[in-house]
């Protein structure tokens, strides 16, 4: 499973990159709006820092305007992936961008049906939001599993990118299901490293060494 960082903060991205685990970044309008400075410069900086895909979302809600934004976004760096919400207009935009050879990440996916339509339109990634489904009492991981089954049934090339990952168990379950990628906040990435037995074991090794 590829690991992407869900952040628009360059310091967080550098911190994650230093661990050697990050193969891409996902941003969204909420994450970018938290950062101060010119958002295009921030995106350019992220794209220089990370070799893999960097998702940047369109703000427009109408297909022609989405395509115009996408045209500008792809000029920022060759690894920009256009994030498009799965709406009627968004699906049209994904189809057009696919025909022009531009990579897309279909975002705000909450059902297998939405994911299938995005894949048919030619999305490179679909991003089911696991945590937000759990928040409303649904089973986000079941949606990931269902999408994976459907994509396998029809041999669809679109990658399943587990998003809205809130804790280590989401990450672990996505990997067990064989999701192509998961995008996680830095806090979750740092939690993945921890195990109490590692801390206890290290303390004992160091104490024994000090006694020699
Ligand atoms: C995915 O691409 C989104 O940026 C992100 O995972 C949303 O997560 P949230 O539901 O924690 O905001």
mmCIF file of C-alpha atoms and ligand atoms in Angstrom:
data_model
loop_
_atom_site.group_PDB
_atom_site.id
_atom_site.type_symbol
_atom_site.label_atom_id
_atom_site.label_comp_id
_atom_site.label_asym_id
_atom_site.label_seq_id
_atom_site.Cartn_x
_atom_site.Cartn_y
_atom_site.Cartn_z
ATOM 1 C CA UNK A 1 0.000 0.000 0.000
ATOM 2 C CA UNK A 2 1.355 3.406 -0.954
ATOM 3 C CA UNK A 3 1.332 5.966 1.834
ATOM 4 C CA UNK A 4 0.444 9.570 1.088
ATOM 5 C CA UNK A 5 0.502 12.421 3.587
ATOM 6 C CA UNK A 6 -2.785 14.288 3.983
ATOM 7 C CA UNK A 7 -1.394 17.764 4.557
ATOM 8 C CA UNK A 8 -0.505 21.062 2.904
ATOM 9 C CA UNK A 9 2.069 21.942 5.548
ATOM 10 C CA UNK A 10 5.607 21.856 4.186
ATOM 11 C CA UNK A 11 7.203 21.214 7.590
ATOM 12 C CA UNK A 12 4.931 18.227 8.186
ATOM 13 C CA UNK A 13 5.671 16.954 4.681
ATOM 14 C CA UNK A 14 9.429 17.228 5.278
ATOM 15 C CA UNK A 15 9.078 15.477 8.647
ATOM 16 C CA UNK A 16 7.163 12.605 7.030
ATOM 17 C CA UNK A 17 9.554 12.438 4.076
ATOM 18 C CA UNK A 18 12.489 11.992 6.469
ATOM 19 C CA UNK A 19 10.891 8.711 7.617
ATOM 20 C CA UNK A 20 11.104 7.362 4.075
ATOM 21 C CA UNK A 21 7.491 6.266 3.959
ATOM 22 C CA UNK A 22 5.754 8.969 1.976
ATOM 23 C CA UNK A 23 5.077 8.406 -1.725
ATOM 24 C CA UNK A 24 2.636 11.230 -2.368
ATOM 25 C CA UNK A 25 0.611 14.047 -0.805
ATOM 26 C CA UNK A 26 -3.060 14.946 -0.790
ATOM 27 C CA UNK A 27 -4.213 18.476 -0.145
ATOM 28 C CA UNK A 28 -7.723 19.883 -0.087
ATOM 29 C CA UNK A 29 -9.121 23.426 0.110
ATOM 30 C CA UNK A 30 -9.490 23.207 3.916
ATOM 31 C CA UNK A 31 -5.880 22.052 4.391
ATOM 32 C CA UNK A 32 -4.466 24.685 1.995
ATOM 33 C CA UNK A 33 -6.496 27.473 3.570
ATOM 34 C CA UNK A 34 -4.805 26.763 6.936
ATOM 35 C CA UNK A 35 -1.406 27.681 5.444
ATOM 36 C CA UNK A 36 -0.291 31.278 5.161
ATOM 37 C CA UNK A 37 1.203 32.610 1.916
ATOM 38 C CA UNK A 38 0.541 32.140 -1.767
ATOM 39 C CA UNK A 39 -1.152 28.753 -2.184
ATOM 40 C CA UNK A 40 0.387 28.191 -5.627
ATOM 41 C CA UNK A 41 3.875 28.675 -4.181
ATOM 42 C CA UNK A 42 3.013 26.206 -1.420
ATOM 43 C CA UNK A 43 1.835 23.641 -3.975
ATOM 44 C CA UNK A 44 5.011 24.176 -6.037
ATOM 45 C CA UNK A 45 7.141 23.677 -2.921
ATOM 46 C CA UNK A 46 5.269 20.452 -2.022
ATOM 47 C CA UNK A 47 5.688 19.157 -5.584
ATOM 48 C CA UNK A 48 9.445 19.795 -5.415
ATOM 49 C CA UNK A 49 9.704 18.021 -2.071
ATOM 50 C CA UNK A 50 7.741 14.905 -3.127
ATOM 51 C CA UNK A 51 8.388 12.916 -6.306
ATOM 52 C CA UNK A 52 5.009 11.148 -6.299
ATOM 53 C CA UNK A 53 1.478 12.416 -6.950
ATOM 54 C CA UNK A 54 0.371 15.625 -5.228
ATOM 55 C CA UNK A 55 -3.404 16.052 -5.293
ATOM 56 C CA UNK A 56 -4.732 19.591 -5.580
ATOM 57 C CA UNK A 57 -8.470 20.180 -5.655
ATOM 58 C CA UNK A 58 -10.460 22.384 -8.021
ATOM 59 C CA UNK A 59 -12.696 24.982 -6.381
ATOM 60 C CA UNK A 60 -15.086 25.441 -9.307
ATOM 61 C CA UNK A 61 -18.302 23.437 -9.311
ATOM 62 C CA UNK A 62 -19.101 23.610 -13.024
ATOM 63 C CA UNK A 63 -17.286 21.412 -15.570
ATOM 64 C CA UNK A 64 -15.900 24.118 -17.886
ATOM 65 C CA UNK A 65 -14.571 26.127 -14.933
ATOM 66 C CA UNK A 66 -13.081 22.960 -13.366
ATOM 67 C CA UNK A 67 -11.254 22.284 -16.637
ATOM 68 C CA UNK A 68 -9.951 25.861 -16.751
ATOM 69 C CA UNK A 69 -8.628 25.524 -13.168
ATOM 70 C CA UNK A 70 -7.104 22.150 -13.970
ATOM 71 C CA UNK A 71 -5.268 23.667 -16.946
ATOM 72 C CA UNK A 72 -3.610 26.157 -14.558
ATOM 73 C CA UNK A 73 -2.930 23.590 -11.840
ATOM 74 C CA UNK A 74 -1.070 21.175 -14.119
ATOM 75 C CA UNK A 75 1.282 24.007 -15.083
ATOM 76 C CA UNK A 76 2.508 24.208 -11.473
ATOM 77 C CA UNK A 77 4.357 20.875 -11.604
ATOM 78 C CA UNK A 78 4.256 17.615 -13.584
ATOM 79 C CA UNK A 79 3.279 15.577 -10.500
ATOM 80 C CA UNK A 80 0.072 17.538 -9.777
ATOM 81 C CA UNK A 81 -3.011 15.303 -9.763
ATOM 82 C CA UNK A 82 -6.313 17.132 -10.152
ATOM 83 C CA UNK A 83 -8.721 16.417 -7.320
ATOM 84 C CA UNK A 84 -12.318 16.624 -8.475
ATOM 85 C CA UNK A 85 -15.422 16.049 -6.340
ATOM 86 C CA UNK A 86 -17.764 13.304 -7.534
ATOM 87 C CA UNK A 87 -20.704 15.378 -8.674
ATOM 88 C CA UNK A 88 -22.488 15.423 -12.025
ATOM 89 C CA UNK A 89 -20.192 18.237 -13.214
ATOM 90 C CA UNK A 90 -17.178 16.635 -11.570
ATOM 91 C CA UNK A 91 -17.665 13.363 -13.450
ATOM 92 C CA UNK A 92 -17.815 15.241 -16.752
ATOM 93 C CA UNK A 93 -14.584 17.018 -15.825
ATOM 94 C CA UNK A 94 -12.873 13.731 -14.849
ATOM 95 C CA UNK A 95 -13.824 12.256 -18.221
ATOM 96 C CA UNK A 96 -12.485 15.291 -20.125
ATOM 97 C CA UNK A 97 -9.260 15.369 -18.108
ATOM 98 C CA UNK A 98 -8.752 11.636 -18.658
ATOM 99 C CA UNK A 99 -9.140 12.120 -22.411
ATOM 100 C CA UNK A 100 -6.472 14.832 -22.227
ATOM 101 C CA UNK A 101 -4.115 12.476 -20.352
ATOM 102 C CA UNK A 102 -4.386 14.385 -17.048
ATOM 103 C CA UNK A 103 -4.391 12.370 -13.811
ATOM 104 C CA UNK A 104 -7.337 12.845 -11.480
ATOM 105 C CA UNK A 105 -8.287 11.951 -7.929
ATOM 106 C CA UNK A 106 -12.068 11.612 -7.534
ATOM 107 C CA UNK A 107 -12.726 12.999 -4.079
ATOM 108 C CA UNK A 108 -15.611 13.095 -1.595
ATOM 109 C CA UNK A 109 -16.494 9.494 -2.452
ATOM 110 C CA UNK A 110 -18.923 7.979 0.044
ATOM 111 C CA UNK A 111 -20.411 5.044 -1.878
ATOM 112 C CA UNK A 112 -19.283 2.203 -4.161
ATOM 113 C CA UNK A 113 -21.637 3.528 -6.858
ATOM 114 C CA UNK A 114 -19.877 6.896 -6.883
ATOM 115 C CA UNK A 115 -16.514 5.116 -7.071
ATOM 116 C CA UNK A 116 -17.635 2.961 -10.006
ATOM 117 C CA UNK A 117 -18.842 5.991 -11.953
ATOM 118 C CA UNK A 118 -15.581 7.844 -11.253
ATOM 119 C CA UNK A 119 -13.601 4.819 -12.457
ATOM 120 C CA UNK A 120 -15.719 4.621 -15.634
ATOM 121 C CA UNK A 121 -15.021 8.315 -16.256
ATOM 122 C CA UNK A 122 -11.300 7.513 -16.077
ATOM 123 C CA UNK A 123 -10.240 8.678 -12.611
ATOM 124 C CA UNK A 124 -6.683 7.657 -11.699
ATOM 125 C CA UNK A 125 -7.661 7.454 -7.997
ATOM 126 C CA UNK A 126 -10.903 7.334 -6.048
ATOM 127 C CA UNK A 127 -10.837 8.643 -2.485
ATOM 128 C CA UNK A 128 -13.479 7.094 -0.217
ATOM 129 C CA UNK A 129 -13.675 9.120 3.029
ATOM 130 C CA UNK A 130 -13.625 6.424 5.704
ATOM 131 C CA UNK A 131 -13.644 8.642 8.825
ATOM 132 C CA UNK A 132 -16.489 10.859 7.670
ATOM 133 C CA UNK A 133 -18.643 7.761 7.015
ATOM 134 C CA UNK A 134 -17.827 6.434 10.495
ATOM 135 C CA UNK A 135 -18.783 9.874 11.886
ATOM 136 C CA UNK A 136 -22.367 9.398 10.661
ATOM 137 C CA UNK A 137 -22.593 5.852 12.022
ATOM 138 C CA UNK A 138 -21.756 4.030 8.790
ATOM 139 C CA UNK A 139 -18.909 1.603 8.181
ATOM 140 C CA UNK A 140 -16.272 3.421 6.116
ATOM 141 C CA UNK A 141 -14.075 0.341 5.773
ATOM 142 C CA UNK A 142 -16.947 -1.669 4.314
ATOM 143 C CA UNK A 143 -17.167 0.925 1.534
ATOM 144 C CA UNK A 144 -13.447 0.459 0.812
ATOM 145 C CA UNK A 145 -13.924 -3.313 0.700
ATOM 146 C CA UNK A 146 -16.957 -3.047 -1.596
ATOM 147 C CA UNK A 147 -15.149 -0.695 -3.986
ATOM 148 C CA UNK A 148 -12.158 -3.033 -4.124
ATOM 149 C CA UNK A 149 -14.409 -5.988 -4.907
ATOM 150 C CA UNK A 150 -16.179 -4.099 -7.705
ATOM 151 C CA UNK A 151 -12.915 -2.837 -9.216
ATOM 152 C CA UNK A 152 -11.495 -6.383 -9.133
ATOM 153 C CA UNK A 153 -14.707 -7.836 -10.641
ATOM 154 C CA UNK A 154 -14.288 -5.656 -13.697
ATOM 155 C CA UNK A 155 -10.516 -5.319 -13.709
ATOM 156 C CA UNK A 156 -10.718 -1.518 -13.432
ATOM 157 C CA UNK A 157 -7.333 0.230 -13.320
ATOM 158 C CA UNK A 158 -8.429 3.073 -10.970
ATOM 159 C CA UNK A 159 -6.535 3.027 -7.674
ATOM 160 C CA UNK A 160 -8.386 2.987 -4.362
ATOM 161 C CA UNK A 161 -6.979 5.674 -2.086
ATOM 162 C CA UNK A 162 -8.339 5.294 1.457
ATOM 163 C CA UNK A 163 -8.913 8.831 2.771
ATOM 164 C CA UNK A 164 -10.187 10.537 5.905
ATOM 165 C CA UNK A 165 -8.078 8.106 7.924
ATOM 166 C CA UNK A 166 -8.467 9.022 11.582
ATOM 167 C CA UNK A 167 -6.512 6.339 13.449
ATOM 168 C CA UNK A 168 -4.018 3.512 13.110
ATOM 169 C CA UNK A 169 -6.729 0.882 12.911
ATOM 170 C CA UNK A 170 -8.170 2.521 9.756
ATOM 171 C CA UNK A 171 -4.686 2.384 8.231
ATOM 172 C CA UNK A 172 -4.158 -1.249 9.209
ATOM 173 C CA UNK A 173 -7.563 -2.312 7.889
ATOM 174 C CA UNK A 174 -6.985 -0.493 4.578
ATOM 175 C CA UNK A 175 -3.679 -2.369 4.177
ATOM 176 C CA UNK A 176 -5.324 -5.704 5.055
ATOM 177 C CA UNK A 177 -7.992 -5.094 2.426
ATOM 178 C CA UNK A 178 -5.271 -4.339 -0.114
ATOM 179 C CA UNK A 179 -6.137 -0.690 -0.776
ATOM 180 C CA UNK A 180 -3.728 0.729 -3.358
ATOM 181 C CA UNK A 181 -2.929 3.721 -1.156
ATOM 182 C CA UNK A 182 -3.935 5.469 2.048
ATOM 183 C CA UNK A 183 -3.580 9.150 2.775
ATOM 184 C CA UNK A 184 -2.947 9.879 6.434
ATOM 185 C CA UNK A 185 -2.343 12.914 8.632
ATOM 186 C CA UNK A 186 1.100 13.268 10.238
ATOM 187 C CA UNK A 187 -0.359 12.477 13.686
ATOM 188 C CA UNK A 188 -1.532 9.055 12.463
ATOM 189 C CA UNK A 189 1.804 8.389 10.746
ATOM 190 C CA UNK A 190 3.637 9.076 14.029
ATOM 191 C CA UNK A 191 1.214 6.830 15.945
ATOM 192 C CA UNK A 192 2.004 3.952 13.543
ATOM 193 C CA UNK A 193 5.585 3.902 14.841
ATOM 194 C CA UNK A 194 4.633 3.426 18.476
ATOM 195 C CA UNK A 195 4.315 0.218 20.487
ATOM 196 C CA UNK A 196 4.597 0.066 24.297
ATOM 197 C CA UNK A 197 6.754 -3.088 24.107
ATOM 198 C CA UNK A 198 9.245 -1.234 21.911
ATOM 199 C CA UNK A 199 9.600 1.466 24.596
ATOM 200 C CA UNK A 200 9.810 -1.090 27.421
ATOM 201 C CA UNK A 201 12.304 -3.204 25.476
ATOM 202 C CA UNK A 202 14.511 -0.241 24.667
ATOM 203 C CA UNK A 203 14.461 0.984 28.286
ATOM 204 C CA UNK A 204 15.557 -2.494 29.449
ATOM 205 C CA UNK A 205 18.345 -2.765 26.856
ATOM 206 C CA UNK A 206 19.667 0.652 27.846
ATOM 207 C CA UNK A 207 19.421 -0.111 31.601
ATOM 208 C CA UNK A 208 21.241 -3.456 31.156
ATOM 209 C CA UNK A 209 23.910 -1.753 29.071
ATOM 210 C CA UNK A 210 24.414 0.913 31.748
ATOM 211 C CA UNK A 211 25.002 -1.841 34.370
ATOM 212 C CA UNK A 212 27.825 -3.593 32.482
HETATM 213 C C1 LIG B 1 -8.468 13.276 1.287
HETATM 214 O O1 LIG B 1 -7.902 13.456 0.237
HETATM 215 C C2 LIG B 1 -8.911 14.353 2.196
HETATM 216 O O2 LIG B 1 -8.005 15.425 2.076
HETATM 217 C C3 LIG B 1 -8.892 13.950 3.641
HETATM 218 O O3 LIG B 1 -8.483 12.620 3.815
HETATM 219 C C4 LIG B 1 -10.109 14.355 4.388
HETATM 220 O O4 LIG B 1 -9.977 13.930 5.718
HETATM 221 P P1 LIG B 1 -10.904 14.496 6.896
HETATM 222 O O5 LIG B 1 -12.244 13.848 6.790
HETATM 223 O O6 LIG B 1 -10.185 14.085 8.153
HETATM 224 O O7 LIG B 1 -10.969 15.986 6.710
#
